[in-house]
XYZ file of C-alpha atoms in Angstrom:
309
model
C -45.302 -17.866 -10.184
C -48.145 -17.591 -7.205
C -48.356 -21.122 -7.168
C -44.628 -21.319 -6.586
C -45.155 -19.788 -3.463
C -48.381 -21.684 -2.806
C -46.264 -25.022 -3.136
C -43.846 -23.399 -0.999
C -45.674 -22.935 1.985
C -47.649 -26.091 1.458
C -44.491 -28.208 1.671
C -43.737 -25.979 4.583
C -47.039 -26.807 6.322
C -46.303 -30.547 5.954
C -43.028 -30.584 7.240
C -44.020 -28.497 10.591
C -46.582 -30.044 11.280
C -49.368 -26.966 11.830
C -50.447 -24.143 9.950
C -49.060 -22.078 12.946
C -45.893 -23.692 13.285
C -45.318 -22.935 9.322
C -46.777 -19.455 9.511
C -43.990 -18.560 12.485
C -41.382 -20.331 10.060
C -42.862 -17.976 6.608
C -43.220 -14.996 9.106
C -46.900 -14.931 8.195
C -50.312 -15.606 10.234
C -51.884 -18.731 10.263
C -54.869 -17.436 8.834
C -52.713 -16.306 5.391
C -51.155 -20.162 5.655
C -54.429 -21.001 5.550
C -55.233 -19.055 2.616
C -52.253 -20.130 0.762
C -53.745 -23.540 0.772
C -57.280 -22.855 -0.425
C -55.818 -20.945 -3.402
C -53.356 -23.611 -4.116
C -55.831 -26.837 -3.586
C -58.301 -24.544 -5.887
C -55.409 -24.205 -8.746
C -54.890 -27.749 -9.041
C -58.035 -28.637 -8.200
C -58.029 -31.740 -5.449
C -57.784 -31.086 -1.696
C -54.524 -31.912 -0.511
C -54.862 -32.245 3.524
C -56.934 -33.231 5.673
C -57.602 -30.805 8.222
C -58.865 -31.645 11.586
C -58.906 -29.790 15.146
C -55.711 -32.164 16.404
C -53.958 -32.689 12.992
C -53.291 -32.502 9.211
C -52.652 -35.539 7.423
C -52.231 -35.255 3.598
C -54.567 -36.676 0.739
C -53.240 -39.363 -1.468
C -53.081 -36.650 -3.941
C -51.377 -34.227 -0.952
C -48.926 -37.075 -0.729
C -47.719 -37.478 -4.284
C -47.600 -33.983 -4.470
C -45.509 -33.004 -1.586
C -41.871 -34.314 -2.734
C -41.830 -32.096 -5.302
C -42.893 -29.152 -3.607
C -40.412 -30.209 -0.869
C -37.635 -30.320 -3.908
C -38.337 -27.278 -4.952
C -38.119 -25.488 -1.156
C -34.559 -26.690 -0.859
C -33.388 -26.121 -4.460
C -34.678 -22.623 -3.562
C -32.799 -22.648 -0.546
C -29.532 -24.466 -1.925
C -29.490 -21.888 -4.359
C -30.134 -18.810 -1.805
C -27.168 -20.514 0.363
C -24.747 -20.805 -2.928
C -25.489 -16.848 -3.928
C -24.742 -15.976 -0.355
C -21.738 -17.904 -0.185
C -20.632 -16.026 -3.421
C -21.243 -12.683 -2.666
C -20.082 -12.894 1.445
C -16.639 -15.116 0.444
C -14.264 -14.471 -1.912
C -14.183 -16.621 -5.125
C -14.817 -17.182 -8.460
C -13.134 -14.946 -11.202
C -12.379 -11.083 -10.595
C -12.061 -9.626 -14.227
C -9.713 -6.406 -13.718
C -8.766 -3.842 -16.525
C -6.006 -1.432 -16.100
C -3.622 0.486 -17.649
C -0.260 -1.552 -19.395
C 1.745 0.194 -16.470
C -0.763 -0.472 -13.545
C -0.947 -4.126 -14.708
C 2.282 -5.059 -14.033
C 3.598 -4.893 -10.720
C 1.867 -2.935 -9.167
C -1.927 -4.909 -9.313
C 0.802 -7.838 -8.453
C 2.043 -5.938 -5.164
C -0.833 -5.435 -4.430
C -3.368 -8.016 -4.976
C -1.228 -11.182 -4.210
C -1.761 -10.655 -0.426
C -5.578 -11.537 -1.136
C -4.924 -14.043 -3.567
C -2.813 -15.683 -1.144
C -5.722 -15.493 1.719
C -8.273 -17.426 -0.456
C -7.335 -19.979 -3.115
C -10.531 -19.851 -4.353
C -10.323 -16.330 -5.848
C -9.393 -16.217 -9.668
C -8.145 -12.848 -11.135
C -8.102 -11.847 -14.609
C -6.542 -9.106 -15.245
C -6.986 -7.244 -18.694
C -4.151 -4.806 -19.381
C -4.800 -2.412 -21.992
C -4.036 1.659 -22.733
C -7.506 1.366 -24.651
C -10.949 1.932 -22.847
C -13.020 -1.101 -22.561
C -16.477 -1.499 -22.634
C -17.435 -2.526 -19.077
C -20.678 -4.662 -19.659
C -19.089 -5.995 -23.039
C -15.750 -7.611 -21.815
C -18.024 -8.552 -18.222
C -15.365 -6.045 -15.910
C -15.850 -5.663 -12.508
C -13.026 -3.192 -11.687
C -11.695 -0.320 -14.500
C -8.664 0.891 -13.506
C -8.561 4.743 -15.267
C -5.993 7.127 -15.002
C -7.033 10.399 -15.686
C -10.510 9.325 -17.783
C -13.075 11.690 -18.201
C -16.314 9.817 -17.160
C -19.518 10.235 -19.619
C -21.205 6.403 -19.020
C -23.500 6.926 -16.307
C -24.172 3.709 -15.732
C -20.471 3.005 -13.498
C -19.899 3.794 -10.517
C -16.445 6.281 -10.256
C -14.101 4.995 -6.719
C -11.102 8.052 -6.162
C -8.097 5.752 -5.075
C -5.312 8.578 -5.292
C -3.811 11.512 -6.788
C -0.235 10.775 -8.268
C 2.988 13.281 -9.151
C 3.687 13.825 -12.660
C 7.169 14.766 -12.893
C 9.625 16.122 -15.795
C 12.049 13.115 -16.633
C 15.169 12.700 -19.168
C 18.043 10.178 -19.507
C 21.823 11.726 -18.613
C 22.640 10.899 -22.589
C 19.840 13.485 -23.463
C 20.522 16.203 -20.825
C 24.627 15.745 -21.396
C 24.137 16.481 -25.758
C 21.033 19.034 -24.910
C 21.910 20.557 -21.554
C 19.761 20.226 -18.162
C 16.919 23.144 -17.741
C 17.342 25.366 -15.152
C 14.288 27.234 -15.419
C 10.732 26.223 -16.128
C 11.235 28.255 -19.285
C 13.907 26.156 -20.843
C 11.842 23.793 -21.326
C 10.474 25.309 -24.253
C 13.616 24.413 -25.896
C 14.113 21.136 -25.507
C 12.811 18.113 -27.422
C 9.576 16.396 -25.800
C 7.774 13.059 -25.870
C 4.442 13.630 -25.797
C 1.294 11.796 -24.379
C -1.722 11.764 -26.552
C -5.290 10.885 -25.242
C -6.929 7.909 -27.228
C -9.163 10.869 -29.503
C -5.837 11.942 -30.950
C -5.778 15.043 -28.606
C -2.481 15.756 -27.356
C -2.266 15.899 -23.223
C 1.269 17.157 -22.777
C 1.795 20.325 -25.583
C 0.565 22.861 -23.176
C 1.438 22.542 -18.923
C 1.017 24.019 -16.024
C 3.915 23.919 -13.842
C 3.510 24.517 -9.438
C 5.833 25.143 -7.074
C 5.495 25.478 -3.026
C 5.988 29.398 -2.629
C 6.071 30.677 -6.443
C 3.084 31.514 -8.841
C 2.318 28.868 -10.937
C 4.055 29.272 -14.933
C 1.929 27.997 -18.013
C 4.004 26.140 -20.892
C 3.661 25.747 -24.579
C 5.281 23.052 -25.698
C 6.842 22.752 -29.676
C 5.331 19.275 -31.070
C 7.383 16.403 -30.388
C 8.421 13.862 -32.670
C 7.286 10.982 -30.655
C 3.428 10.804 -29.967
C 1.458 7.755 -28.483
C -1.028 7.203 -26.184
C 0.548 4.488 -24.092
C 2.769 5.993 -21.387
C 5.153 2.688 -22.233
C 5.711 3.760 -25.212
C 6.755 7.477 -23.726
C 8.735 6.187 -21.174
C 10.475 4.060 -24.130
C 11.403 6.535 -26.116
C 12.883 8.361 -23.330
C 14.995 6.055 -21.822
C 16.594 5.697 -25.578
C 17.328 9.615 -24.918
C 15.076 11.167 -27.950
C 13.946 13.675 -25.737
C 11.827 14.810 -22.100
C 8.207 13.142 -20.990
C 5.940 13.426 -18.333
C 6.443 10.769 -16.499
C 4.109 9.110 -13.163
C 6.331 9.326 -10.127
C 5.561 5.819 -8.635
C 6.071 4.009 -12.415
C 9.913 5.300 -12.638
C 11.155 5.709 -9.097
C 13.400 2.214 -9.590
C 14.991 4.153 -13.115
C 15.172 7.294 -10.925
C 17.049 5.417 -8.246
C 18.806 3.759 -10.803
C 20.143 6.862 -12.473
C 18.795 5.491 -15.934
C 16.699 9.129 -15.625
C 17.126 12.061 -13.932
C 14.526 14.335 -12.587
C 14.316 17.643 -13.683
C 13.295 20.992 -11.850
C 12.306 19.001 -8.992
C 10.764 21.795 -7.419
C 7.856 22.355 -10.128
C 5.872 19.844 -10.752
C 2.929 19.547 -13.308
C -0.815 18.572 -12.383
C -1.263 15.009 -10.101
C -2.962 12.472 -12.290
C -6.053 11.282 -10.747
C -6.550 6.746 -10.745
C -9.941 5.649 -10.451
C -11.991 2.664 -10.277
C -15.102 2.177 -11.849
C -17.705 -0.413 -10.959
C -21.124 -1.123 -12.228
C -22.815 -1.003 -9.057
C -23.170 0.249 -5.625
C -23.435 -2.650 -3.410
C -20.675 -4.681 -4.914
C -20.010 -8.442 -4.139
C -17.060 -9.182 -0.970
C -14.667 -9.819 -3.339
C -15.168 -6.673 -5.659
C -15.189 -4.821 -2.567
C -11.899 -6.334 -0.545
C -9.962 -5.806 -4.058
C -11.296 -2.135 -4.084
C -9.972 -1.894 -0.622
C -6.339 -3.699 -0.965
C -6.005 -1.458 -4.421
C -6.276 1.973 -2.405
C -5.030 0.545 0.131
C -1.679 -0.756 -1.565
C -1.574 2.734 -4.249
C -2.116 5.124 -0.842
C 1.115 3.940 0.288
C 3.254 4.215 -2.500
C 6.743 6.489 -1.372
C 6.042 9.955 -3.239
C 8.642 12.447 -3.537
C 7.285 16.293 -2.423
C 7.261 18.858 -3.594
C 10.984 20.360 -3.278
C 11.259 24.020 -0.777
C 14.249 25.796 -1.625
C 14.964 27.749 0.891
């Protein structure tokens, strides 16, 4: 590998002209130029220039030996110029995992503005309730809602804190009744949300309001459990019971009347999205994704917190 760089400042040499001229191209002294050459010309054994006071002129053996050093400078720099070009512009493929429900239309919202802006970008977008390996499936952004991080290896990116809100269809709430208190909830049939392990997320909450002490829930089982918040938010649109549900995922069935919010002045914990990368100093693309992503989630309408006063 020294001789690499030996070659490389040879063919340097020749095409300046001097070993000054090449040692204020290398940002070196002409006197470690000069060195450079020894070490090389003793490697390979023959002398490769002529040195004089007014010139260098090359050797026969200097001569067949330079266009292949001179190759190898500008493969080195064609392929310095190509890895710049790649990590400074944005394109190539952009492998993006996210939930089933952040995979939709919202990555669509808000990542066609950049696709538009450079053709040469190519997203992939993996969308999946199941954690993937990051390194296995080659990921560059995990979209995580919620996640628990224990791989130290990726690098965690806060994009927003969403509502959770207590959802049910009219069908439901006109054979069941509608809560009026936190505490009638206890009553009523649930859909619950269960974490990949099997642990169930939603038996137990925590309701808040604005101006009243917070009130702790224990939920009875439900007869619906999955992991995927589709599948929830299936099941209660068919009316089998109330779900958790993200704010900015059902404000079209909200709007809609196809569900109807309940106790709008408590609300349960925000769920937390995240993206994970595997490094620190991430590639232009990785890093103008990152920024349309918060960018596009941050403004997402959000219904507060009701104040009945």
């Amino acid at each position: 590998m020294e001789n690499l760089n030996r070659m490389a400042v040879f063919a340097t040499v020749v095409i300046e002209g001097s070993l000054a001229a090449a040692g204020r191209r290398l940002g070196i002294s002409a006197s470690a130029v000069s060195q450079h050459l020894r070490q090389l010309e003793g490697s390979v054994g023959v002398p490769l220039l002529h040195r004089s006071t007014r010139k260098l002129t090359l050797t026969d053996a200097g001569a067949a030996f330079f266009p292949g050093c001179e190759a190898m400078l500008n493969s080195a720099r064609d392929a310095e110029q190509r890895l710049a070009e790649r990590r400074d512009t944005l394109s190539g493929e952009l492998r993006i995992s996210s939930t089933v429900g952040i995979g939709g239309q919202p990555l669509c919202e808000a990542l066609t503005p950049l696709l538009q802006q450079h053709p040469g970008l190519q997203l992939r977008i993996i969308a999946t309730d199941n954690v993937l390996d990051m390194i296995e499936h080659r990921i560059d952004i995990a979209l995580r809602v919620n996640r628990q991080l224990s791989d130290s290896r990726v690098i965690a990116h806060q994009l927003v804190n969403w509502p959770l809100v207590i959802c049910a269809t009219p069908r439901y709430l006109s054979i069941h009744g509608v809560p009026e208190r936190p505490e009638d909830l206890v009553q009523h049939r649930w859909i619950s949300g269960i974490h990949s392990g099997g642990t169930v997320n939603a038996r137990s909450i925590e309701l808040h309001h604005l101006r009243l002490p917070p009130v702790k829930l224990r939920l009875a089982e439900g007869q619906v459990l999955s992991d995927s918040m589709h599948v929830v938010r299936a099941f209660t649109l068919a009316g089998q019971g109330i779900s958790l549900q993200p704010l900015f995922e059902i404000q079209d069935k909200l709007r809609s009347g196809e569900l109807m919010l309940l106790l709008p002045e408590w609300r349960p914990a925000s769920i937390r999205l995240t993206a994970l990368t595997l490094e620190r100093v991430l590639p232009e693309k990785t890093r103008q994704a990152l920024q349309a992503l918060g960018d596009y989630f941050r403004r997402i309408d959000t219904v507060p917190l009701a104040d009945n006063r």
